[in-house]
Short mmCIF file of C-alpha atoms in Angstrom, two decimals:
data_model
loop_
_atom_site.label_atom_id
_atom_site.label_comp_id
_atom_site.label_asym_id
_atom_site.label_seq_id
_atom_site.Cartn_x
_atom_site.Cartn_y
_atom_site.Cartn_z
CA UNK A 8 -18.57 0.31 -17.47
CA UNK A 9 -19.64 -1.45 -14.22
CA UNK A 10 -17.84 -0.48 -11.49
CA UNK A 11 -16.99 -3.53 -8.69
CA UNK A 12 -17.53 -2.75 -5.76
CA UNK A 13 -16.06 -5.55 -2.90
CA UNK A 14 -17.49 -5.39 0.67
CA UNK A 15 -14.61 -5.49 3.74
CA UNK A 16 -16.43 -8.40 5.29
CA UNK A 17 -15.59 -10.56 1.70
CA UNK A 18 -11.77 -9.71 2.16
CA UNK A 19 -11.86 -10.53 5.97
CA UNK A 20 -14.20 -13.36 6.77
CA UNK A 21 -12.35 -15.60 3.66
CA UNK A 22 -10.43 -18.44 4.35
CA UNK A 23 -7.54 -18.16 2.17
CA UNK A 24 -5.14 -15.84 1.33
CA UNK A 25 -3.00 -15.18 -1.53
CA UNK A 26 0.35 -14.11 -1.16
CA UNK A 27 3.00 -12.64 -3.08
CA UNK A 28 6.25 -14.17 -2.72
CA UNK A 29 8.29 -11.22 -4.64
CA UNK A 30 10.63 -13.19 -7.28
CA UNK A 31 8.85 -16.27 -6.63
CA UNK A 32 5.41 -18.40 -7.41
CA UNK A 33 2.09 -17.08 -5.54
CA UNK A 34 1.27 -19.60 -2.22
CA UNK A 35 -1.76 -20.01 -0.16
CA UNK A 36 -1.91 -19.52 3.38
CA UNK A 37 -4.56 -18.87 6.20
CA UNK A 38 -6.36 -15.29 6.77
CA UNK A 39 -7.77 -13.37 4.62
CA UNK A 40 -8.15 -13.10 0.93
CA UNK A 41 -6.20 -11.12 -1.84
CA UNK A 42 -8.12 -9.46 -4.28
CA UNK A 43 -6.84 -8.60 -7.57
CA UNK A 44 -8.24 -5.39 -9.37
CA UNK A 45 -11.79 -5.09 -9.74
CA UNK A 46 -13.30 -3.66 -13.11
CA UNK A 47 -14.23 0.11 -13.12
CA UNK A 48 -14.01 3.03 -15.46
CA UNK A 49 -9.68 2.05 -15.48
CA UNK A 50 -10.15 -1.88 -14.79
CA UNK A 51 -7.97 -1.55 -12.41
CA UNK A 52 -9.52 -0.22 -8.92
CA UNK A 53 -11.88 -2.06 -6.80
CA UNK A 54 -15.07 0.03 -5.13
CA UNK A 55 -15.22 -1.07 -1.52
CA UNK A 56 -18.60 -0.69 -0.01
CA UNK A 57 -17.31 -0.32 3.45
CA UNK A 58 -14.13 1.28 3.88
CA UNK A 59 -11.42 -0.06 5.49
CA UNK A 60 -10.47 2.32 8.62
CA UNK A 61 -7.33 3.66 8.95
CA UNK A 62 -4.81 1.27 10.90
CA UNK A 63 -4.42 3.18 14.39
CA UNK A 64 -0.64 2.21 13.22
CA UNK A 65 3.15 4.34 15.45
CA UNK A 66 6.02 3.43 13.69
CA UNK A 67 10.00 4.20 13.25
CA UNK A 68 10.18 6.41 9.84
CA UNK A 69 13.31 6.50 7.64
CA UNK A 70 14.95 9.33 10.41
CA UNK A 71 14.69 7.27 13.18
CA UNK A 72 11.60 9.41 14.60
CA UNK A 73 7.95 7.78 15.48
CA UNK A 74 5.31 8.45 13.11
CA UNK A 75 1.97 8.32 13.75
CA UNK A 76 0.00 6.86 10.92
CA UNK A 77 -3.47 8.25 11.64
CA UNK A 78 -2.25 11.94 13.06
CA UNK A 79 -0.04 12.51 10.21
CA UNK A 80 -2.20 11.43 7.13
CA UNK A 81 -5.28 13.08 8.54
CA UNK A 82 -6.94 14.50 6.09
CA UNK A 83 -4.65 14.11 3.48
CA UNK A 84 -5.11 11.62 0.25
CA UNK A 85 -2.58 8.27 1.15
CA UNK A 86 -1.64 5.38 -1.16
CA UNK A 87 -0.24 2.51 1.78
CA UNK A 88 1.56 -0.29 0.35
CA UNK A 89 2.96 -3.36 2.82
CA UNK A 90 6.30 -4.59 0.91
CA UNK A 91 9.93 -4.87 1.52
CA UNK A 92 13.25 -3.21 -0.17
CA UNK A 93 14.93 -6.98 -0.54
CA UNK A 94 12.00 -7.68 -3.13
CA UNK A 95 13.09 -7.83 -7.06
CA UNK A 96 10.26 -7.03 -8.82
CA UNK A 97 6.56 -6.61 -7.33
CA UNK A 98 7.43 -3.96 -4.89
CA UNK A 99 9.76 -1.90 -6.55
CA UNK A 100 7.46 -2.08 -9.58
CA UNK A 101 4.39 -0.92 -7.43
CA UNK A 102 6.49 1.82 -5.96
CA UNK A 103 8.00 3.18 -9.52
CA UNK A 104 4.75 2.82 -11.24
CA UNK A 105 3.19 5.24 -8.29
CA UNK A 106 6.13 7.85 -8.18
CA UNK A 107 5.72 8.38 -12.12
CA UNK A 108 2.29 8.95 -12.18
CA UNK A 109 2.57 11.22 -9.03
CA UNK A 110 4.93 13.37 -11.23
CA UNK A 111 1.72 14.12 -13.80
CA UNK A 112 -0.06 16.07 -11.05
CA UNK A 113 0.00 19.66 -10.30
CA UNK A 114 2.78 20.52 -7.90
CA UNK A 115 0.48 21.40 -4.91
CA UNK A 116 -1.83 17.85 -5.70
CA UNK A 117 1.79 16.12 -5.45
CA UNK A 118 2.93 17.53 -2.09
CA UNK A 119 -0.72 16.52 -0.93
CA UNK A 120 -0.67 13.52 -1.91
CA UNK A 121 0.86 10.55 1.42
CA UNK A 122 2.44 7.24 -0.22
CA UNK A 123 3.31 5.24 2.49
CA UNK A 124 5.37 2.34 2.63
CA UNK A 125 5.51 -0.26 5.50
CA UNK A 126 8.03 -2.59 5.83
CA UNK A 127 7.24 -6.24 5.67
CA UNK A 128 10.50 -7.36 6.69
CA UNK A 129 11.85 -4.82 9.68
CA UNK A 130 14.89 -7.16 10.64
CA UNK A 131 16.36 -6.20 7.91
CA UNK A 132 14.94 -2.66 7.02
CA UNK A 133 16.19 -0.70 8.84
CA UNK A 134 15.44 3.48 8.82
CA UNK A 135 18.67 3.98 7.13
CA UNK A 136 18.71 1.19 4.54
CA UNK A 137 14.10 2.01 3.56
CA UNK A 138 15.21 5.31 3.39
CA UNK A 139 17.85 4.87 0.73
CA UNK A 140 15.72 2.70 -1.11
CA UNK A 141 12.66 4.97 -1.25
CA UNK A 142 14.81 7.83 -2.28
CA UNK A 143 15.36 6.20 -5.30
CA UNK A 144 11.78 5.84 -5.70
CA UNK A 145 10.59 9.13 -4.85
CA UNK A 146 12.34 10.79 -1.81
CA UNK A 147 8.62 12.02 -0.47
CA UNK A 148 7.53 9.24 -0.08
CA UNK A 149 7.44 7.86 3.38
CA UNK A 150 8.85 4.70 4.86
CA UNK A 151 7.91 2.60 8.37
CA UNK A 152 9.10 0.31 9.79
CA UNK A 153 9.38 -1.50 13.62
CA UNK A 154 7.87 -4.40 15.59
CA UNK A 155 6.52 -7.36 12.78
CA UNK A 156 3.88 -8.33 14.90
CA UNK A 157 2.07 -4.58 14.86
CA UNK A 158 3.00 -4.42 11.24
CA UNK A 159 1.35 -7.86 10.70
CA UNK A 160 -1.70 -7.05 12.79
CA UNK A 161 -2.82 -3.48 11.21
CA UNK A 162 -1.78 -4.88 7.86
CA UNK A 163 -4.24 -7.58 8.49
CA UNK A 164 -7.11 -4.95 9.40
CA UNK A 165 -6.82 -4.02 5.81
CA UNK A 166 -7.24 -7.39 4.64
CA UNK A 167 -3.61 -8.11 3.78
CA UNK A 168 -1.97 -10.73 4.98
CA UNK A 169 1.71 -10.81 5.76
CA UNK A 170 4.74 -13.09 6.46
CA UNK A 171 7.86 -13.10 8.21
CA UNK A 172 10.41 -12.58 5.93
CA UNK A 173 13.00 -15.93 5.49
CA UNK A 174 16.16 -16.50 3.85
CA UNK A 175 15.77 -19.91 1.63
CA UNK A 176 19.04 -21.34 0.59
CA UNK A 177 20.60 -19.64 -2.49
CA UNK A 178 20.88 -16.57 0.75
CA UNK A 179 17.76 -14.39 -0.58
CA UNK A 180 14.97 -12.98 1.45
CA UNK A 181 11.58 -13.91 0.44
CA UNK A 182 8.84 -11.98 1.93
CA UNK A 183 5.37 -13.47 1.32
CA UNK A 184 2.61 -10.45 1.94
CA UNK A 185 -0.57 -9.31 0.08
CA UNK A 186 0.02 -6.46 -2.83
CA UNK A 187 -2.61 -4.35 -2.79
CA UNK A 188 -2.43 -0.63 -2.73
CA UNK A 189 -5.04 0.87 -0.71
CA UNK A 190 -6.39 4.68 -1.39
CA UNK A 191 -7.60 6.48 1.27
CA UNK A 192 -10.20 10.11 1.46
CA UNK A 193 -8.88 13.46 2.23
CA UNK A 194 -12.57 13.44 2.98
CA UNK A 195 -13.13 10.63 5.37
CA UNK A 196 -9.40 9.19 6.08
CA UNK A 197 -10.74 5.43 5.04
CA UNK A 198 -9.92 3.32 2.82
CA UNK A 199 -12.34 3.22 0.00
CA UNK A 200 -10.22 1.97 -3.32
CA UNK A 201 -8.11 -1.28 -3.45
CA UNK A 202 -5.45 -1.86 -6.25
CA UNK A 203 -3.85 -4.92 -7.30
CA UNK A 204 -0.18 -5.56 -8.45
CA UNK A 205 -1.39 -5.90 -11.91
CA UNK A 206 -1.97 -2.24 -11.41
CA UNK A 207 -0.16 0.11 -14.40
CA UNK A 208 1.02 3.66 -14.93
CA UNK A 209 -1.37 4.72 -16.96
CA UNK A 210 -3.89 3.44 -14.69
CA UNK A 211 -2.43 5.29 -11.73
CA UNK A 212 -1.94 8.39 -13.37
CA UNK A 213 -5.58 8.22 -14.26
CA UNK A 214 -7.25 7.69 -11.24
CA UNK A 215 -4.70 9.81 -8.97
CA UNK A 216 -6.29 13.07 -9.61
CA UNK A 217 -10.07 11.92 -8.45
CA UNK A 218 -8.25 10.01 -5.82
CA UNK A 219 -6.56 13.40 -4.33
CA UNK A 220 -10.12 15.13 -4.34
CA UNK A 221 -11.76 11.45 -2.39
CA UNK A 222 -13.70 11.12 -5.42
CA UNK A 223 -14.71 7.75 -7.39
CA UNK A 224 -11.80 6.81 -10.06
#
């Protein structure tokens, strides 16, 4: 099958963006543009022609410590997802559908492997509260969090627009940000494969094991 392939300048130069407002109705908003899974051999990740680099991105992890995004993912395969734990369905669903198919690879492929999650709604993440959330996930996998407007910006270097989180009236937190999941090489440490949140299971588990080598899914 044809594989898509979707050039960084298309997700950054666009007008619109579409955002994800977890539990609610997608809205439009200025930046840059959300792209849903292109076709390839799973139909579910998109081929970018030039990688995204990797956000020169210090954080707060889930023990209080800075963690240096670039340093500590060098060479390693990484899954980075922008979301937040107050989110019903489209993060926690991205998150669980990654932690199962993690748990089909060989041991030493799943201590390899770097999902990290930034917080798109620090005020209220804090390390202790991401951490307890991700450790239902998968406790490996790593959680960030800090200043909005650094979050916002290297988010936004990836082509995914963020948010500040509200609170509407009924009291819950609605966090409007982009869902993609964005793969990047052991090889090269960019970003060369974009997922959307129609992304499955099956779909992950498939493509994981060329994605921990840098290869083509």
């Amino acid at each position: 099958m044809r594989t898509t392939r979707v050039t960084v300048a298309a997700l950054l130069a666009a007008a619109a963006l579409t955002l994800t407002a977890c539990g609610g109705e997608p809205a439009k908003t200025g930046g840059v543009t959300q792209i849903s899974g292109g076709q390839s051999t799973t139909k579910a990740a998109t081929l970018l022609d030039r990688p995204f680099n990797k956000p020169d991105l210090v954080l707060t992890d889930t023990t209080g410590k800075q963690w240096n995004l670039r340093e500590q993912t060098k060479g390693k395969p990484t899954l980075i997802y922008f979301g937040y734990t107050s989110c019903p369905d489209v993060c926690p669903l991205t998150m669980s559908n990654i932690a199962v198919a993690k748990k089909a690879l060989p041991k030493a492929d799943q201590d390899n492997l770097q999902v990290v999650f930034v917080t798109t709604d620090p005020e209220r993440d804090t390390p202790e509260s991401l951490g307890a959330w991700l450790k239902s996930q998968d406790p490996s996998f790593i959680g960030l969090t800090g200043n909005f407007a650094t979050i916002q910006a290297a988010a936004r270097t990836l082509g995914i627009g963020i948010e500040a989180a509200t609170t509407g009236a009924d009291g819950k937190v609605v966090s409007m940000h982009g869902a993609q999941v964005i793969a990047f090489s052991p090889k090269t440490d960019e970003g060369y494969v974009l997922y959307g949140e129609g992304t499955t299971v099956d779909d992950y588990t498939k493509d994981l094991p060329k994605l921990i080598k840098g290869e083509n899914p």
